[in-house]
Structure formats: structure tokens, C-alpha cells
Amino acid sequence: MKNMITSVQNQKVKYWKKLQKRKGRIKAGMFLIEGYHLIEEAKRSNWDIHEIIIKEDQQVPDWCMDFTIEKVNKTVFHHIAQTESPQGIIAVVKMNQTECYPGNYMLLIDAVQDPGNLGTMIRTADAAGFDAIILGEGTVDVYNDKVIRSTQGSLFHIPVLQRNLLETISILKKEGFRIWASALSGAEPYNQIEVEDKVALIIGNEGAGIQDTLLHEADSIVNIPIYGRAESLNASIAAGILMYYIRG
């Protein structure tokens, strides 16, 4: 193992710090994850772990020995950690450049901006057996630390791509997909719609919903009946209900 890094002015520390921002992540093609569970999930799913950062008072787990390890003091560690109670371990991971999305069930996300909502949708899509997630323009960065934590490791189990949604819908239609869009008005109850063999579900922005240009491309516009006095459901809850219905 190399000498311990003790200064926040160290060039490696400055590089890690840049990975906290979307611009820095895109430039490097890398992102940070914190905690034993997420790092073990990334390793188990064969993502490319570039290096592991360990706080000075932490024991280095045996499974970390396959990777480059950087030991840092407490000051440096807390300088780059993004959680309130860090576990003392961070990994630098290479972004996964998935190009294809085989399968019959897709989740298309239009400008969802809350990191917790996006992370929960990814986790639920993984649990429901969806095959891929397509993020449209205006959606929060999937490599945002709050998104990653909300996925609870599901980010490493299911392909997540960033694409133009109009172009994606056109491609999916040619491949025989039925396009479902979730909306409050002009919609039919979701449980009255027959589920075809291939379905792509669009979920829209928390406040504005799905863009009209995308709604016009939908084969079915669906809603979830509200039986109480709430105006609407949280976007990630609605996505979960619809995904499980589609998977039947």
C-alpha cells in the first residue's frame, strides 16, 4: 500500500473532489460510491472499480486487495465523503457504457429531478424485473450520490442509459413495443388496459408531468385512481404500481 495521503491539496484528493460534480464525473468517466454494501454490489456485478479509498482507522477488507487502495487521514476522508455518517470506505468506479437494451420491459424517465425519486424508481424497476431504464433530458444525473444511495445497489443490476426519448420511442415502436404514459388527465385507469408482450412505460417530471411531444407518441395514457383526498401520487410510487402491474 502507498503512503497515506494527509493533505486536501494533494492532486488525487482534488481529482476525487471533482467527482462530486456532474461536470467532473463526465470529464473523468468516473464516479464515487460510499459504504461497504454499495461497493460490494458494484464488485459483485463486475463494474470496473478503479480504486478504493480507506480512512486511516479502518481495516482493509480482504476483498479489497484486488484493487488499488489509497489510505487517507480523517481530514482528507471527510473532505471527499458525501454522507453524514460515512463508513470509512469510498470507491472510484468507472461509468458503465451500456449501448444496447435487450428485453421486453423498459422504463422511460422524462425530466425527473428529485434524486430520491430516481433512485427509488431504479431500485423498483430492478425488483419488478424491468430490463432497462432510459433517462431523458432534464433528468437528474444517475451518478449523483443521493441517487446512487437511493438505488441501494440496484444501479449495478439494471442497465441505465441516457438517450433522447423521442428517438428512443421511435426505435421501440419499430421493435414492437407498446408505449404507456402516466398522466393525470385524458387517461384511462391502468388496470383496464391489456398488457402486451413488450411495454415501455414513461414517467414524467414530478410537477409538470410528461412533455406533450412524448404524450402524443403514447399508445396508452394511463392513470392510477385516487380514492382518497390526495391530489396525486409521488412519481416513484406511481412508477412502482405501474411496473408491477405491467409485469403481472
PDB file of C-alpha atoms in Angstrom:
ATOM      1  CA  MET A   1       0.000   0.000   0.000  1.00  0.00           C
ATOM      2  CA  LYS A   2       1.191   3.516  -0.733  1.00  0.00           C
ATOM      3  CA  ASN A   3       1.920   6.211   1.826  1.00  0.00           C
ATOM      4  CA  MET A   4      -1.104   7.742   3.496  1.00  0.00           C
ATOM      5  CA  ILE A   5      -2.488  10.899   1.884  1.00  0.00           C
ATOM      6  CA  THR A   6      -2.742  13.625   4.531  1.00  0.00           C
ATOM      7  CA  SER A   7      -3.381  16.862   2.603  1.00  0.00           C
ATOM      8  CA  VAL A   8      -6.550  18.085   0.901  1.00  0.00           C
ATOM      9  CA  GLN A   9      -4.227  19.876  -1.536  1.00  0.00           C
ATOM     10  CA  ASN A  10      -2.957  16.549  -2.843  1.00  0.00           C
ATOM     11  CA  GLN A  11      -3.675  16.201  -6.579  1.00  0.00           C
ATOM     12  CA  LYS A  12      -5.501  12.896  -6.113  1.00  0.00           C
ATOM     13  CA  VAL A  13      -7.741  14.463  -3.481  1.00  0.00           C
ATOM     14  CA  LYS A  14      -8.537  17.357  -5.817  1.00  0.00           C
ATOM     15  CA  TYR A  15      -9.407  14.820  -8.523  1.00  0.00           C
ATOM     16  CA  TRP A  16     -11.734  12.902  -6.171  1.00  0.00           C
ATOM     17  CA  LYS A  17     -13.374  16.131  -5.079  1.00  0.00           C
ATOM     18  CA  LYS A  18     -14.184  16.963  -8.703  1.00  0.00           C
ATOM     19  CA  LEU A  19     -16.091  13.674  -8.966  1.00  0.00           C
ATOM     20  CA  GLN A  20     -18.699  15.118  -6.614  1.00  0.00           C
ATOM     21  CA  LYS A  21     -19.897  17.306  -9.508  1.00  0.00           C
ATOM     22  CA  ARG A  22     -21.575  16.136 -12.718  1.00  0.00           C
ATOM     23  CA  LYS A  23     -19.104  18.040 -14.890  1.00  0.00           C
ATOM     24  CA  GLY A  24     -16.150  16.354 -13.205  1.00  0.00           C
ATOM     25  CA  ARG A  25     -17.748  12.914 -13.474  1.00  0.00           C
ATOM     26  CA  ILE A  26     -18.468  13.318 -17.182  1.00  0.00           C
ATOM     27  CA  LYS A  27     -14.925  14.522 -17.888  1.00  0.00           C
ATOM     28  CA  ALA A  28     -13.336  11.639 -15.984  1.00  0.00           C
ATOM     29  CA  GLY A  29     -15.875   8.945 -16.849  1.00  0.00           C
ATOM     30  CA  MET A  30     -15.765   8.025 -13.147  1.00  0.00           C
ATOM     31  CA  PHE A  31     -17.983   8.446 -10.103  1.00  0.00           C
ATOM     32  CA  LEU A  32     -17.808   7.898  -6.330  1.00  0.00           C
ATOM     33  CA  ILE A  33     -19.706   5.414  -4.199  1.00  0.00           C
ATOM     34  CA  GLU A  34     -19.594   5.143  -0.415  1.00  0.00           C
ATOM     35  CA  GLY A  35     -20.076   2.313   2.032  1.00  0.00           C
ATOM     36  CA  TYR A  36     -19.410  -1.410   2.097  1.00  0.00           C
ATOM     37  CA  HIS A  37     -22.791  -2.509   0.695  1.00  0.00           C
ATOM     38  CA  LEU A  38     -22.666  -0.391  -2.468  1.00  0.00           C
ATOM     39  CA  ILE A  39     -19.030  -1.212  -3.171  1.00  0.00           C
ATOM     40  CA  GLU A  40     -19.638  -4.937  -2.720  1.00  0.00           C
ATOM     41  CA  GLU A  41     -22.661  -4.718  -5.065  1.00  0.00           C
ATOM     42  CA  ALA A  42     -20.527  -2.963  -7.688  1.00  0.00           C
ATOM     43  CA  LYS A  43     -17.838  -5.652  -7.335  1.00  0.00           C
ATOM     44  CA  ARG A  44     -20.389  -8.480  -7.460  1.00  0.00           C
ATOM     45  CA  SER A  45     -21.905  -7.007 -10.628  1.00  0.00           C
ATOM     46  CA  ASN A  46     -18.471  -6.735 -12.293  1.00  0.00           C
ATOM     47  CA  TRP A  47     -18.385  -2.959 -12.582  1.00  0.00           C
ATOM     48  CA  ASP A  48     -14.879  -1.566 -13.062  1.00  0.00           C
ATOM     49  CA  ILE A  49     -13.660  -0.351  -9.660  1.00  0.00           C
ATOM     50  CA  HIS A  50     -10.754   1.984 -10.368  1.00  0.00           C
ATOM     51  CA  GLU A  51      -9.531   2.409  -6.780  1.00  0.00           C
ATOM     52  CA  ILE A  52     -10.676   2.212  -3.168  1.00  0.00           C
ATOM     53  CA  ILE A  53     -10.156   4.975  -0.604  1.00  0.00           C
ATOM     54  CA  ILE A  54      -9.883   3.859   3.027  1.00  0.00           C
ATOM     55  CA  LYS A  55      -9.926   6.100   6.119  1.00  0.00           C
ATOM     56  CA  GLU A  56      -6.872   5.676   8.336  1.00  0.00           C
ATOM     57  CA  ASP A  57      -8.662   3.941  11.225  1.00  0.00           C
ATOM     58  CA  GLN A  58     -10.402   1.348   9.010  1.00  0.00           C
ATOM     59  CA  GLN A  59      -9.295  -2.229   8.474  1.00  0.00           C
ATOM     60  CA  VAL A  60      -8.895  -3.043   4.790  1.00  0.00           C
ATOM     61  CA  PRO A  61     -11.290  -5.912   3.925  1.00  0.00           C
ATOM     62  CA  ASP A  62      -9.706  -8.916   2.197  1.00  0.00           C
ATOM     63  CA  TRP A  63     -11.912  -8.468  -0.879  1.00  0.00           C
ATOM     64  CA  CYS A  64     -10.411  -5.007  -1.423  1.00  0.00           C
ATOM     65  CA  MET A  65      -6.967  -6.471  -2.062  1.00  0.00           C
ATOM     66  CA  ASP A  66      -7.831  -6.990  -5.745  1.00  0.00           C
ATOM     67  CA  PHE A  67      -7.913  -3.209  -6.218  1.00  0.00           C
ATOM     68  CA  THR A  68      -5.675  -0.181  -5.910  1.00  0.00           C
ATOM     69  CA  ILE A  69      -6.039   1.104  -2.342  1.00  0.00           C
ATOM     70  CA  GLU A  70      -5.412   4.648  -1.138  1.00  0.00           C
ATOM     71  CA  LYS A  71      -5.206   5.211   2.611  1.00  0.00           C
ATOM     72  CA  VAL A  72      -6.149   8.740   3.723  1.00  0.00           C
ATOM     73  CA  ASN A  73      -6.347  10.512   7.064  1.00  0.00           C
ATOM     74  CA  LYS A  74      -9.624  11.584   8.672  1.00  0.00           C
ATOM     75  CA  THR A  75      -9.420  15.153   7.383  1.00  0.00           C
ATOM     76  CA  VAL A  76      -8.984  14.056   3.783  1.00  0.00           C
ATOM     77  CA  PHE A  77     -11.671  11.384   4.048  1.00  0.00           C
ATOM     78  CA  HIS A  78     -14.304  13.755   5.397  1.00  0.00           C
ATOM     79  CA  HIS A  79     -13.313  16.271   2.730  1.00  0.00           C
ATOM     80  CA  ILE A  80     -14.424  13.864  -0.023  1.00  0.00           C
ATOM     81  CA  ALA A  81     -17.172  11.921   1.787  1.00  0.00           C
ATOM     82  CA  GLN A  82     -20.745  12.940   0.948  1.00  0.00           C
ATOM     83  CA  THR A  83     -22.695  11.086   3.632  1.00  0.00           C
ATOM     84  CA  GLU A  84     -23.408  12.402   7.126  1.00  0.00           C
ATOM     85  CA  SER A  85     -22.048   9.274   8.832  1.00  0.00           C
ATOM     86  CA  PRO A  86     -19.512   7.768   6.418  1.00  0.00           C
ATOM     87  CA  GLN A  87     -18.402   4.162   6.917  1.00  0.00           C
ATOM     88  CA  GLY A  88     -14.778   4.928   6.113  1.00  0.00           C
ATOM     89  CA  ILE A  89     -14.640   3.457   2.623  1.00  0.00           C
ATOM     90  CA  ILE A  90     -15.181   5.058  -0.801  1.00  0.00           C
ATOM     91  CA  ALA A  91     -14.656   3.636  -4.284  1.00  0.00           C
ATOM     92  CA  VAL A  92     -13.936   5.345  -7.580  1.00  0.00           C
ATOM     93  CA  VAL A  93     -15.924   3.441 -10.214  1.00  0.00           C
ATOM     94  CA  LYS A  94     -15.918   3.683 -13.993  1.00  0.00           C
ATOM     95  CA  MET A  95     -19.211   4.627 -15.631  1.00  0.00           C
ATOM     96  CA  ASN A  96     -20.802   1.675 -17.388  1.00  0.00           C
ATOM     97  CA  GLN A  97     -21.238   2.494 -21.093  1.00  0.00           C
ATOM     98  CA  THR A  98     -24.142   0.203 -21.979  1.00  0.00           C
ATOM     99  CA  GLU A  99     -25.132   0.587 -25.628  1.00  0.00           C
ATOM    100  CA  CYS A 100     -27.984  -1.881 -26.033  1.00  0.00           C
ATOM    101  CA  TYR A 101     -31.080  -2.674 -24.011  1.00  0.00           C
ATOM    102  CA  PRO A 102     -32.471  -6.096 -24.859  1.00  0.00           C
ATOM    103  CA  GLY A 103     -35.659  -7.164 -23.157  1.00  0.00           C
ATOM    104  CA  ASN A 104     -39.400  -6.589 -23.161  1.00  0.00           C
ATOM    105  CA  TYR A 105     -39.927  -4.066 -20.368  1.00  0.00           C
ATOM    106  CA  MET A 106     -38.472  -0.557 -20.376  1.00  0.00           C
ATOM    107  CA  LEU A 107     -38.865   2.397 -18.031  1.00  0.00           C
ATOM    108  CA  LEU A 108     -38.506   5.800 -19.716  1.00  0.00           C
ATOM    109  CA  ILE A 109     -37.961   8.757 -17.386  1.00  0.00           C
ATOM    110  CA  ASP A 110     -38.765  12.278 -18.540  1.00  0.00           C
ATOM    111  CA  ALA A 111     -37.075  15.054 -16.525  1.00  0.00           C
ATOM    112  CA  VAL A 112     -37.454  13.558 -13.047  1.00  0.00           C
ATOM    113  CA  GLN A 113     -35.357  15.873 -10.896  1.00  0.00           C
ATOM    114  CA  ASP A 114     -35.519  14.521  -7.358  1.00  0.00           C
ATOM    115  CA  PRO A 115     -32.557  12.203  -6.652  1.00  0.00           C
ATOM    116  CA  GLY A 116     -34.554  10.098  -4.187  1.00  0.00           C
ATOM    117  CA  ASN A 117     -37.341   9.587  -6.713  1.00  0.00           C
ATOM    118  CA  LEU A 118     -34.952   8.494  -9.458  1.00  0.00           C
ATOM    119  CA  GLY A 119     -33.052   6.171  -7.143  1.00  0.00           C
ATOM    120  CA  THR A 120     -36.265   4.589  -5.903  1.00  0.00           C
ATOM    121  CA  MET A 121     -37.506   4.087  -9.479  1.00  0.00           C
ATOM    122  CA  ILE A 122     -34.253   2.328 -10.406  1.00  0.00           C
ATOM    123  CA  ARG A 123     -34.495   0.103  -7.327  1.00  0.00           C
ATOM    124  CA  THR A 124     -38.151  -0.708  -8.046  1.00  0.00           C
ATOM    125  CA  ALA A 125     -37.522  -1.381 -11.736  1.00  0.00           C
ATOM    126  CA  ASP A 126     -34.820  -3.836 -10.684  1.00  0.00           C
ATOM    127  CA  ALA A 127     -37.174  -5.505  -8.199  1.00  0.00           C
ATOM    128  CA  ALA A 128     -40.057  -5.666 -10.702  1.00  0.00           C
ATOM    129  CA  GLY A 129     -37.916  -7.324 -13.351  1.00  0.00           C
ATOM    130  CA  PHE A 130     -37.731  -4.493 -15.858  1.00  0.00           C
ATOM    131  CA  ASP A 131     -34.927  -4.843 -18.396  1.00  0.00           C
ATOM    132  CA  ALA A 132     -33.576  -1.296 -18.745  1.00  0.00           C
ATOM    133  CA  ILE A 133     -34.142   2.329 -17.811  1.00  0.00           C
ATOM    134  CA  ILE A 134     -33.809   5.213 -20.270  1.00  0.00           C
ATOM    135  CA  LEU A 135     -33.207   8.685 -18.851  1.00  0.00           C
ATOM    136  CA  GLY A 136     -34.351  11.636 -20.933  1.00  0.00           C
ATOM    137  CA  GLU A 137     -33.006  15.169 -20.978  1.00  0.00           C
ATOM    138  CA  GLY A 138     -33.517  17.150 -17.779  1.00  0.00           C
ATOM    139  CA  THR A 139     -33.385  14.089 -15.523  1.00  0.00           C
ATOM    140  CA  VAL A 140     -31.091  14.243 -12.504  1.00  0.00           C
ATOM    141  CA  ASP A 141     -27.672  12.636 -13.027  1.00  0.00           C
ATOM    142  CA  VAL A 142     -27.833   8.920 -12.276  1.00  0.00           C
ATOM    143  CA  TYR A 143     -24.339   9.139 -10.756  1.00  0.00           C
ATOM    144  CA  ASN A 144     -25.429  11.764  -8.221  1.00  0.00           C
ATOM    145  CA  ASP A 145     -24.531  10.387  -4.778  1.00  0.00           C
ATOM    146  CA  LYS A 146     -28.110  10.676  -3.471  1.00  0.00           C
ATOM    147  CA  VAL A 147     -29.432   8.781  -6.494  1.00  0.00           C
ATOM    148  CA  ILE A 148     -26.867   6.031  -6.009  1.00  0.00           C
ATOM    149  CA  ARG A 149     -27.668   5.623  -2.314  1.00  0.00           C
ATOM    150  CA  SER A 150     -31.409   5.516  -3.057  1.00  0.00           C
ATOM    151  CA  THR A 151     -30.909   2.657  -5.525  1.00  0.00           C
ATOM    152  CA  GLN A 152     -29.451   0.514  -2.692  1.00  0.00           C
ATOM    153  CA  GLY A 153     -27.189  -1.170  -5.230  1.00  0.00           C
ATOM    154  CA  SER A 154     -29.783  -1.689  -7.978  1.00  0.00           C
ATOM    155  CA  LEU A 155     -27.856   0.747 -10.192  1.00  0.00           C
ATOM    156  CA  PHE A 156     -25.373  -2.090 -10.672  1.00  0.00           C
ATOM    157  CA  HIS A 157     -28.036  -4.660 -11.615  1.00  0.00           C
ATOM    158  CA  ILE A 158     -30.006  -2.985 -14.414  1.00  0.00           C
ATOM    159  CA  PRO A 159     -28.839  -1.014 -17.479  1.00  0.00           C
ATOM    160  CA  VAL A 160     -29.446   2.740 -17.145  1.00  0.00           C
ATOM    161  CA  LEU A 161     -28.924   4.754 -20.329  1.00  0.00           C
ATOM    162  CA  GLN A 162     -29.204   8.435 -21.189  1.00  0.00           C
ATOM    163  CA  ARG A 163     -30.978   8.950 -24.509  1.00  0.00           C
ATOM    164  CA  ASN A 164     -33.266  11.244 -26.469  1.00  0.00           C
ATOM    165  CA  LEU A 165     -36.693   9.900 -25.518  1.00  0.00           C
ATOM    166  CA  LEU A 166     -38.438  10.771 -28.781  1.00  0.00           C
ATOM    167  CA  GLU A 167     -35.804   8.883 -30.754  1.00  0.00           C
ATOM    168  CA  THR A 168     -35.926   6.017 -28.262  1.00  0.00           C
ATOM    169  CA  ILE A 169     -39.716   5.723 -28.527  1.00  0.00           C
ATOM    170  CA  SER A 170     -39.475   5.626 -32.319  1.00  0.00           C
ATOM    171  CA  ILE A 171     -36.952   2.777 -32.106  1.00  0.00           C
ATOM    172  CA  LEU A 172     -39.002   0.871 -29.536  1.00  0.00           C
ATOM    173  CA  LYS A 173     -42.173   1.140 -31.631  1.00  0.00           C
ATOM    174  CA  LYS A 174     -40.354  -0.368 -34.597  1.00  0.00           C
ATOM    175  CA  GLU A 175     -39.351  -3.238 -32.292  1.00  0.00           C
ATOM    176  CA  GLY A 176     -42.978  -3.910 -31.377  1.00  0.00           C
ATOM    177  CA  PHE A 177     -43.229  -2.086 -28.057  1.00  0.00           C
ATOM    178  CA  ARG A 178     -46.463  -0.549 -26.804  1.00  0.00           C
ATOM    179  CA  ILE A 179     -45.809   2.823 -25.194  1.00  0.00           C
ATOM    180  CA  TRP A 180     -47.575   3.612 -21.922  1.00  0.00           C
ATOM    181  CA  ALA A 181     -47.542   7.135 -20.465  1.00  0.00           C
ATOM    182  CA  SER A 182     -48.612   8.004 -16.937  1.00  0.00           C
ATOM    183  CA  ALA A 183     -50.711  11.195 -16.728  1.00  0.00           C
ATOM    184  CA  LEU A 184     -53.454  12.669 -14.555  1.00  0.00           C
ATOM    185  CA  SER A 185     -55.817  13.819 -17.293  1.00  0.00           C
ATOM    186  CA  GLY A 186     -57.037  12.353 -20.568  1.00  0.00           C
ATOM    187  CA  ALA A 187     -56.139   8.928 -19.252  1.00  0.00           C
ATOM    188  CA  GLU A 188     -57.696   5.526 -18.614  1.00  0.00           C
ATOM    189  CA  PRO A 189     -57.313   3.560 -15.360  1.00  0.00           C
ATOM    190  CA  TYR A 190     -54.164   1.470 -15.727  1.00  0.00           C
ATOM    191  CA  ASN A 191     -55.860  -1.772 -14.673  1.00  0.00           C
ATOM    192  CA  GLN A 192     -58.304  -1.558 -17.573  1.00  0.00           C
ATOM    193  CA  ILE A 193     -55.523  -1.710 -20.164  1.00  0.00           C
ATOM    194  CA  GLU A 194     -54.393  -5.015 -21.608  1.00  0.00           C
ATOM    195  CA  VAL A 195     -50.676  -5.564 -21.160  1.00  0.00           C
ATOM    196  CA  GLU A 196     -48.906  -6.512 -24.379  1.00  0.00           C
ATOM    197  CA  ASP A 197     -45.728  -8.618 -24.628  1.00  0.00           C
ATOM    198  CA  LYS A 198     -43.463  -5.566 -24.941  1.00  0.00           C
ATOM    199  CA  VAL A 199     -44.171  -2.414 -22.945  1.00  0.00           C
ATOM    200  CA  ALA A 200     -42.243   0.817 -22.411  1.00  0.00           C
ATOM    201  CA  LEU A 201     -43.583   2.956 -19.559  1.00  0.00           C
ATOM    202  CA  ILE A 202     -42.965   6.722 -19.466  1.00  0.00           C
ATOM    203  CA  ILE A 203     -42.907   8.522 -16.111  1.00  0.00           C
ATOM    204  CA  GLY A 204     -42.763  12.321 -16.137  1.00  0.00           C
ATOM    205  CA  ASN A 205     -41.473  15.217 -14.101  1.00  0.00           C
ATOM    206  CA  GLU A 206     -42.794  15.462 -10.531  1.00  0.00           C
ATOM    207  CA  GLY A 207     -44.589  18.762 -11.160  1.00  0.00           C
ATOM    208  CA  ALA A 208     -45.021  19.202 -14.901  1.00  0.00           C
ATOM    209  CA  GLY A 209     -45.641  15.585 -15.880  1.00  0.00           C
ATOM    210  CA  ILE A 210     -44.690  14.175 -19.285  1.00  0.00           C
ATOM    211  CA  GLN A 211     -43.893  16.533 -22.160  1.00  0.00           C
ATOM    212  CA  ASP A 212     -46.728  16.841 -24.695  1.00  0.00           C
ATOM    213  CA  THR A 213     -44.454  15.697 -27.525  1.00  0.00           C
ATOM    214  CA  LEU A 214     -43.922  12.408 -25.702  1.00  0.00           C
ATOM    215  CA  LEU A 215     -47.575  12.022 -24.682  1.00  0.00           C
ATOM    216  CA  HIS A 216     -48.561  12.274 -28.348  1.00  0.00           C
ATOM    217  CA  GLU A 217     -46.389   9.230 -29.075  1.00  0.00           C
ATOM    218  CA  ALA A 218     -48.014   7.053 -26.401  1.00  0.00           C
ATOM    219  CA  ASP A 219     -50.264   4.162 -27.364  1.00  0.00           C
ATOM    220  CA  SER A 220     -51.975   4.277 -23.953  1.00  0.00           C
ATOM    221  CA  ILE A 221     -52.209   7.140 -21.476  1.00  0.00           C
ATOM    222  CA  VAL A 222     -52.913   5.698 -18.039  1.00  0.00           C
ATOM    223  CA  ASN A 223     -53.641   6.946 -14.562  1.00  0.00           C
ATOM    224  CA  ILE A 224     -53.901   5.425 -11.104  1.00  0.00           C
ATOM    225  CA  PRO A 225     -57.282   6.030  -9.464  1.00  0.00           C
ATOM    226  CA  ILE A 226     -57.189   8.216  -6.355  1.00  0.00           C
ATOM    227  CA  TYR A 227     -59.711   7.024  -3.767  1.00  0.00           C
ATOM    228  CA  GLY A 228     -58.799   9.445  -1.005  1.00  0.00           C
ATOM    229  CA  ARG A 229     -58.289  13.202  -0.994  1.00  0.00           C
ATOM    230  CA  ALA A 230     -54.685  13.329  -2.219  1.00  0.00           C
ATOM    231  CA  GLU A 231     -54.233  15.213  -5.471  1.00  0.00           C
ATOM    232  CA  SER A 232     -51.716  12.762  -6.852  1.00  0.00           C
ATOM    233  CA  LEU A 233     -49.182  10.074  -6.032  1.00  0.00           C
ATOM    234  CA  ASN A 234     -45.440  10.505  -5.660  1.00  0.00           C
ATOM    235  CA  ALA A 235     -43.783   9.810  -9.030  1.00  0.00           C
ATOM    236  CA  SER A 236     -41.747   6.864  -7.760  1.00  0.00           C
ATOM    237  CA  ILE A 237     -44.788   5.282  -6.066  1.00  0.00           C
ATOM    238  CA  ALA A 238     -46.810   5.630  -9.274  1.00  0.00           C
ATOM    239  CA  ALA A 239     -43.953   4.107 -11.257  1.00  0.00           C
ATOM    240  CA  GLY A 240     -43.827   1.166  -8.863  1.00  0.00           C
ATOM    241  CA  ILE A 241     -47.546   0.424  -9.074  1.00  0.00           C
ATOM    242  CA  LEU A 242     -47.494   0.552 -12.877  1.00  0.00           C
ATOM    243  CA  MET A 243     -44.322  -1.504 -13.285  1.00  0.00           C
ATOM    244  CA  TYR A 244     -45.643  -4.306 -11.098  1.00  0.00           C
ATOM    245  CA  TYR A 245     -48.955  -4.288 -12.972  1.00  0.00           C
ATOM    246  CA  ILE A 246     -47.168  -4.448 -16.324  1.00  0.00           C
ATOM    247  CA  ARG A 247     -45.021  -7.369 -15.149  1.00  0.00           C
ATOM    248  CA  GLY A 248     -48.172  -9.069 -13.865  1.00  0.00           C
TER     249      GLY A 248
END
